[in-house]
Amino acid sequence: MSKGANNTYFGDILEGITSLWGGLKITFRHLWNARHKRRQIGLQEKEYFSQGEGVFTLQYPFESFPIPDNGRYRLHNEIDDCIVCDLCAKICPVDCIDIDPIKSTEEIGKTSDGTTKRLYAAKFDIDMAKCCYCGLCTTVCPTECLTMTKTYDYSEFDVRNMVYHYSNLSPEESEEKKKAYEVQMAEKKAAKAAASKPAAPPKPVAKPSIPGAKKETGAKPVIKPAQGEKKPSATKPVIKPVVKPSTKQGDEKKADKPSAKPVIKPVMKPKSSEGESKPAPKPVMKPVMKPKKADGENKTEGSGKSLPKPVMKPVMKPKSSEGESKPAPKPVMKPVMKPKKADGENKTEGSGKSLPKPVMKPVMKPKSSEGESKPAPKPVMKPVMKPKKADGENKTEGSGKSLPKPVMKPVMKPKSSEGESKPAPKPVMKPVMKPKKEEGENKAEGSGKSLPKPVMKRPEAKNDDVSDGQKKDTDEASEAKKKSAKPIMKPIIPKKRKDDDQ
Amino acid sequence: MLAFLVFLPLILLFALAAVYAERKVSAYIQDRYGPMEVGYRGLLQTVADILKLFLKEDVRPSGAESRMFRMAPMLIFASVFAGFAVIPLTTDILGSGIETGVFYLLAIVSLDIIGLIMAGWGSGSKYAVLGSLRAIAQVISYEIPLGLSILSAVMISQTMNLQELSVLQGIWSEETTWLFGISALGIDVSNVGGFLSWNIFRAPILIPVYVIFFIASLAECNRAPFDLPEAESELVSGYHTEYSGFRFALLFLAEYALMLLVAMLGVVLFLGGWNTVLPNIGPLKLAEWTSGAPGTLAGNLWGAFWLIIKSLGIIFLQMMSRWTYPRLRVDQLMYLCWKVLTPAALILLFISGVWRLWMV
Ligand code: SF4
Ligand code: SF4
């Protein structure tokens, strides 16, 4: 009997009968073996691939497949070990981690691996519905408190329940912490001001600047700060309802502490606004140099210190004033700008050509440094500071006008440092490089071009480049968002840029 | 009347059970569970399905021939159900003991094809038309080997009365039954009964005939691997593509009723009808213990039991072949019918006649 296409008539019939019989035997064997089912063993078992017989079906809700202990599914954050460094939120490709930190007035304690905790997490939310289980956040976590667990079935009827709340602070507690920190900051500022600033001509300027600062932050925080400052109690109740659902969720899912989050947000904003607005008195700062130095020190300190902040505030105000003035025709810009520019360019060129431009850049730089890596920037910070000082000097030289202006720049930097200075580990960060680049570019640009606008754009571009350069920050967009949200300075800049572009 | 009252619920129950069984058999063949949720291990699944079908809207396509479309399911089911009229469930439960029962059955089952054409053509759907055209080609072709194989059994038994056919294959037969039908052996098994008195053992030549009958009957009721008229992968669902709700349930019911009908016909013609499987072995009168005298309640119950059990066994085979074999192409279908089954059936018919003449 031959097989295949060249078969004979009877060969065909015979082959048909044998193959039909063979097929029946196979199906009968499976039918017979369906009396028992295959053992549900994990993938790690050796027999996993050698079980050929029996019912294969896993009746999922009633039975489940054994998951290896190192399964990487739902995230879990051991909040007690979390230093709120924000690294996980930064690296997350889908931005599903939302952290709202509160600075502590003192060292909170140690994590289990000995790292010092200096920040409270008013909010630590992970949106599991967005999470793509890439695991990046667990690899960057310096204290290894963020881990992936073997729990994989946690679907919800309401997608909002997929947001897991890990913060262990209640809204009231976080409010309390914020206030404590604000009080401390105010005290420090007052002490600094008293010690370092005999003459306070800039002060009046500072006050006007406060509203300006609020405006600057306006995009995001404007509303919130106002609420937080004016009516903390009123806002809270509103928040609570939100919180309750979250707690339920937390209970169901074994997630930790959902309550604090909503409350925290409002509080935070007010703080930022307050923190920024408070500095207003700072303007008293006489010596431009001093604030800068303070900034530099703050930077080095990294995160826990609030000293630099006061400096920040003064700067802000001038900026705000500047920012407000900027929209106006260019001529106006120049006067203001010049001192600034002088600062920026003084470093490299020392000439008074593009005074307005340099001002822009300084602002930008701080942002970039802030957004990217605070710790490392310390060295960078200093250089920046110097230029500022130089600016101040230049100003005196070139124009002799704007002593307060130099103050502006320093302020910028501190802000950035404040807003983002939390993560201690960053120091290694490339940021140092960036500032240099920016400076170098600014210099070149500044020298070649005297128009304020172009300068503005370039700084921005530079910032972007810097962020790109930093591999740690995967999401430029996220950084941009963060930057804009936190530092008052940033909002101003974007506006200018837009105007310029237009 | 009694037969009507017995067969109608029997068919309905059978359809429910068979759909469930079909799903379970296919599931186990494929290493899965099948329905598991409705009732214990999914036992009520088909009940739920039927309830759903009854509650569904009776959708009628605007392009359909309304009257044909509406009548077709009823015609199909009526013709299939009429076939049960001559099936002797027991010695007493029998719709009609007409002498030409086999002819009647062949004719009435062929009427089924009229219903298929009405359903397919009346639907106004190309899939339904294609399905019904295939059904016609297939059923008409397979009528021939089917008829020839039935004719062989009729020739051996010398009767077309299905009740007589049944009686002949048991211990109550008045004819002498020789072992394997060979009188030369001189072994009289008339009083042994059991499977030894079945037609396929009274005349072993009927074994290949029964194989042909089985294959042809599969094609007759459009079962896989001869389900070209319904070929889901090609025609959506063939001639009943456009049906929904109760009419679809009726078509489905007719399909499973036809399965049962051809299985019962095969049992009556070849496998002893309502006679027991177990033979008398010396003092162990197994055949008599499991038969009951004709006309008594025990006789009726045993008869119905054996006929249904055997039919279910055949239906199980139908299901196995459905879930084992792939669907034939149209040309393969015709090749099998005209070049293999028909010649073989003709030859076997000839041999059967010779057997009847010389062996008995
Ligand atoms: S696993 Fe990936 S996607 Fe999920 S939270 Fe962590 S970084 Fe974001
Ligand atoms: S990376 Fe780790 S320590 Fe840092 S905020 Fe995230 S979970 Fe906390």
Tab-separated table of N, CA and C in Angstrom, chain A residues 8-9 12-13 19-21 23-24 27-28 30-31 33-34 37-38 52-59 62-63, chain B residues 24-34 36-37 41 316-317 320-321 323-325 335 339-341 343-344:
chain	number	residue	atom	x	y	z
A	8	THR	N	-3.388	3.981	-4.974
A	8	THR	CA	-4.353	3.279	-5.804
A	8	THR	C	-5.730	3.392	-5.190
A	9	TYR	N	-6.730	2.911	-5.895
A	9	TYR	CA	-8.098	2.999	-5.389
A	9	TYR	C	-8.243	2.277	-4.059
A	12	ASP	N	-6.207	3.807	-1.344
A	12	ASP	CA	-6.889	4.951	-0.743
A	12	ASP	C	-7.850	4.504	0.341
A	13	ILE	N	-8.631	3.490	0.003
A	13	ILE	CA	-9.636	3.034	0.963
A	13	ILE	C	-8.963	2.489	2.213
A	19	SER	N	-6.332	5.384	8.811
A	19	SER	CA	-6.153	6.701	9.426
A	19	SER	C	-7.388	7.097	10.225
A	20	LEU	N	-8.577	6.684	9.737
A	20	LEU	CA	-9.778	6.965	10.517
A	20	LEU	C	-9.720	6.234	11.847
A	21	TRP	N	-9.286	5.007	11.803
A	21	TRP	CA	-9.188	4.224	13.027
A	21	TRP	C	-8.153	4.841	13.959
A	23	GLY	N	-7.334	7.932	14.119
A	23	GLY	CA	-7.912	9.150	14.697
A	23	GLY	C	-8.865	8.836	15.832
A	24	LEU	N	-9.678	7.792	15.610
A	24	LEU	CA	-10.621	7.422	16.669
A	24	LEU	C	-9.883	7.003	17.929
A	27	THR	N	-8.764	10.142	19.815
A	27	THR	CA	-9.810	10.860	20.542
A	27	THR	C	-10.351	10.017	21.687
A	28	PHE	N	-10.410	8.712	21.496
A	28	PHE	CA	-10.865	7.874	22.608
A	28	PHE	C	-9.889	7.949	23.772
A	30	HIS	N	-8.057	10.455	24.620
A	30	HIS	CA	-8.260	11.725	25.333
A	30	HIS	C	-9.547	11.689	26.144
A	31	LEU	N	-10.575	11.097	25.551
A	31	LEU	CA	-11.843	10.995	26.267
A	31	LEU	C	-11.655	10.188	27.541
A	33	ASN	N	-8.836	9.658	29.193
A	33	ASN	CA	-7.961	10.332	30.148
A	33	ASN	C	-8.604	11.557	30.769
A	34	ALA	N	-9.730	11.951	30.213
A	34	ALA	CA	-10.399	13.119	30.791
A	34	ALA	C	-11.006	12.792	32.142
A	37	LYS	N	-7.628	15.184	35.883
A	37	LYS	CA	-7.107	16.438	35.360
A	37	LYS	C	-5.621	16.534	35.660
A	38	ARG	N	-5.003	17.381	34.924
A	38	ARG	CA	-3.578	17.572	35.167
A	38	ARG	C	-3.366	18.294	36.484
A	52	GLY	N	1.165	15.229	29.838
A	52	GLY	CA	0.510	15.207	28.538
A	52	GLY	C	-0.946	14.816	28.576
A	53	GLU	N	-1.402	14.256	29.701
A	53	GLU	CA	-2.736	13.670	29.715
A	53	GLU	C	-3.620	14.376	30.724
A	54	GLY	N	-4.916	14.234	30.492
A	54	GLY	CA	-5.867	14.754	31.463
A	54	GLY	C	-6.397	16.126	31.077
A	55	VAL	N	-7.440	16.508	31.781
A	55	VAL	CA	-8.071	17.791	31.479
A	55	VAL	C	-7.125	18.921	31.852
A	56	PHE	N	-7.028	19.828	30.963
A	56	PHE	CA	-6.062	20.902	31.132
A	56	PHE	C	-6.682	22.130	31.792
A	57	THR	N	-7.993	22.225	31.728
A	57	THR	CA	-8.667	23.455	32.130
A	57	THR	C	-8.379	23.823	33.577
A	58	LEU	N	-8.159	25.102	33.778
A	58	LEU	CA	-8.030	25.639	35.130
A	58	LEU	C	-9.271	26.486	35.372
A	59	GLN	N	-10.070	26.068	36.316
A	59	GLN	CA	-11.315	26.809	36.549
A	59	GLN	C	-10.988	28.002	37.417
A	62	PHE	N	-12.060	29.482	40.935
A	62	PHE	CA	-12.076	28.485	41.994
A	62	PHE	C	-10.696	27.865	42.206
A	63	GLU	N	-9.957	27.807	41.139
A	63	GLU	CA	-8.608	27.278	41.262
A	63	GLU	C	-7.666	28.334	40.724
B	24	LYS	N	-20.010	17.918	26.114
B	24	LYS	CA	-19.097	17.272	27.055
B	24	LYS	C	-18.107	16.369	26.332
B	25	VAL	N	-18.631	15.592	25.378
B	25	VAL	CA	-17.742	14.683	24.657
B	25	VAL	C	-16.662	15.475	23.928
B	26	SER	N	-17.092	16.521	23.238
B	26	SER	CA	-16.091	17.304	22.511
B	26	SER	C	-15.110	17.935	23.486
B	27	ALA	N	-15.600	18.359	24.646
B	27	ALA	CA	-14.710	18.986	25.614
B	27	ALA	C	-13.688	17.983	26.125
B	28	TYR	N	-14.148	16.784	26.461
B	28	TYR	CA	-13.209	15.812	27.011
B	28	TYR	C	-12.217	15.360	25.958
B	29	ILE	N	-12.678	15.265	24.714
B	29	ILE	CA	-11.739	14.907	23.660
B	29	ILE	C	-10.661	15.959	23.539
B	30	GLN	N	-11.039	17.185	23.810
B	30	GLN	CA	-10.085	18.286	23.675
B	30	GLN	C	-9.469	18.693	25.011
B	31	ASP	N	-9.541	17.813	25.985
B	31	ASP	CA	-8.906	18.059	27.282
B	31	ASP	C	-9.445	19.297	27.974
B	32	ARG	N	-10.725	19.517	27.879
B	32	ARG	CA	-11.297	20.594	28.682
B	32	ARG	C	-12.543	20.076	29.387
B	33	TYR	N	-13.262	20.946	30.039
B	33	TYR	CA	-14.392	20.514	30.853
B	33	TYR	C	-15.728	20.661	30.153
B	34	GLY	N	-15.856	21.632	29.276
B	34	GLY	CA	-17.174	21.910	28.723
B	34	GLY	C	-17.996	22.687	29.730
B	36	MET	N	-19.780	23.928	32.817
B	36	MET	CA	-19.569	23.546	34.209
B	36	MET	C	-20.370	24.404	35.181
B	37	GLU	N	-20.989	25.450	34.709
B	37	GLU	CA	-21.495	26.437	35.657
B	37	GLU	C	-22.976	26.270	35.988
B	41	ARG	N	-22.074	20.411	37.363
B	41	ARG	CA	-21.232	20.187	36.192
B	41	ARG	C	-21.940	20.594	34.897
B	316	PHE	N	-23.306	8.092	20.345
B	316	PHE	CA	-21.986	8.411	20.878
B	316	PHE	C	-20.926	8.240	19.796
B	317	LEU	N	-21.082	7.181	19.003
B	317	LEU	CA	-20.140	6.998	17.901
B	317	LEU	C	-20.239	8.150	16.909
B	320	MET	N	-18.379	10.935	18.389
B	320	MET	CA	-16.935	10.724	18.323
B	320	MET	C	-16.407	11.038	16.942
B	321	SER	N	-17.124	10.562	15.929
B	321	SER	CA	-16.623	10.824	14.585
B	321	SER	C	-16.718	12.305	14.253
B	323	TRP	N	-16.206	14.744	16.279
B	323	TRP	CA	-15.122	15.497	16.912
B	323	TRP	C	-13.756	14.907	16.626
B	324	THR	N	-13.737	13.878	15.767
B	324	THR	CA	-12.445	13.312	15.404
B	324	THR	C	-12.042	13.713	13.993
B	325	TYR	N	-13.006	13.696	13.103
B	325	TYR	CA	-12.652	13.837	11.690
B	325	TYR	C	-12.923	15.240	11.168
B	335	TYR	N	-16.794	11.790	-4.144
B	335	TYR	CA	-15.941	10.631	-4.424
B	335	TYR	C	-16.312	9.478	-3.506
B	339	LYS	N	-17.995	6.657	-5.689
B	339	LYS	CA	-16.926	5.753	-6.109
B	339	LYS	C	-16.573	4.721	-5.065
B	340	VAL	N	-16.987	4.931	-3.843
B	340	VAL	CA	-16.638	3.961	-2.811
B	340	VAL	C	-17.893	3.305	-2.240
B	341	LEU	N	-18.754	4.111	-1.678
B	341	LEU	CA	-19.873	3.526	-0.945
B	341	LEU	C	-20.882	2.859	-1.878
B	343	PRO	N	-20.574	1.552	-5.051
B	343	PRO	CA	-20.147	0.247	-5.575
B	343	PRO	C	-20.090	-0.818	-4.491
B	344	ALA	N	-19.552	-0.429	-3.338
B	344	ALA	CA	-19.448	-1.406	-2.260
B	344	ALA	C	-20.831	-1.884	-1.841
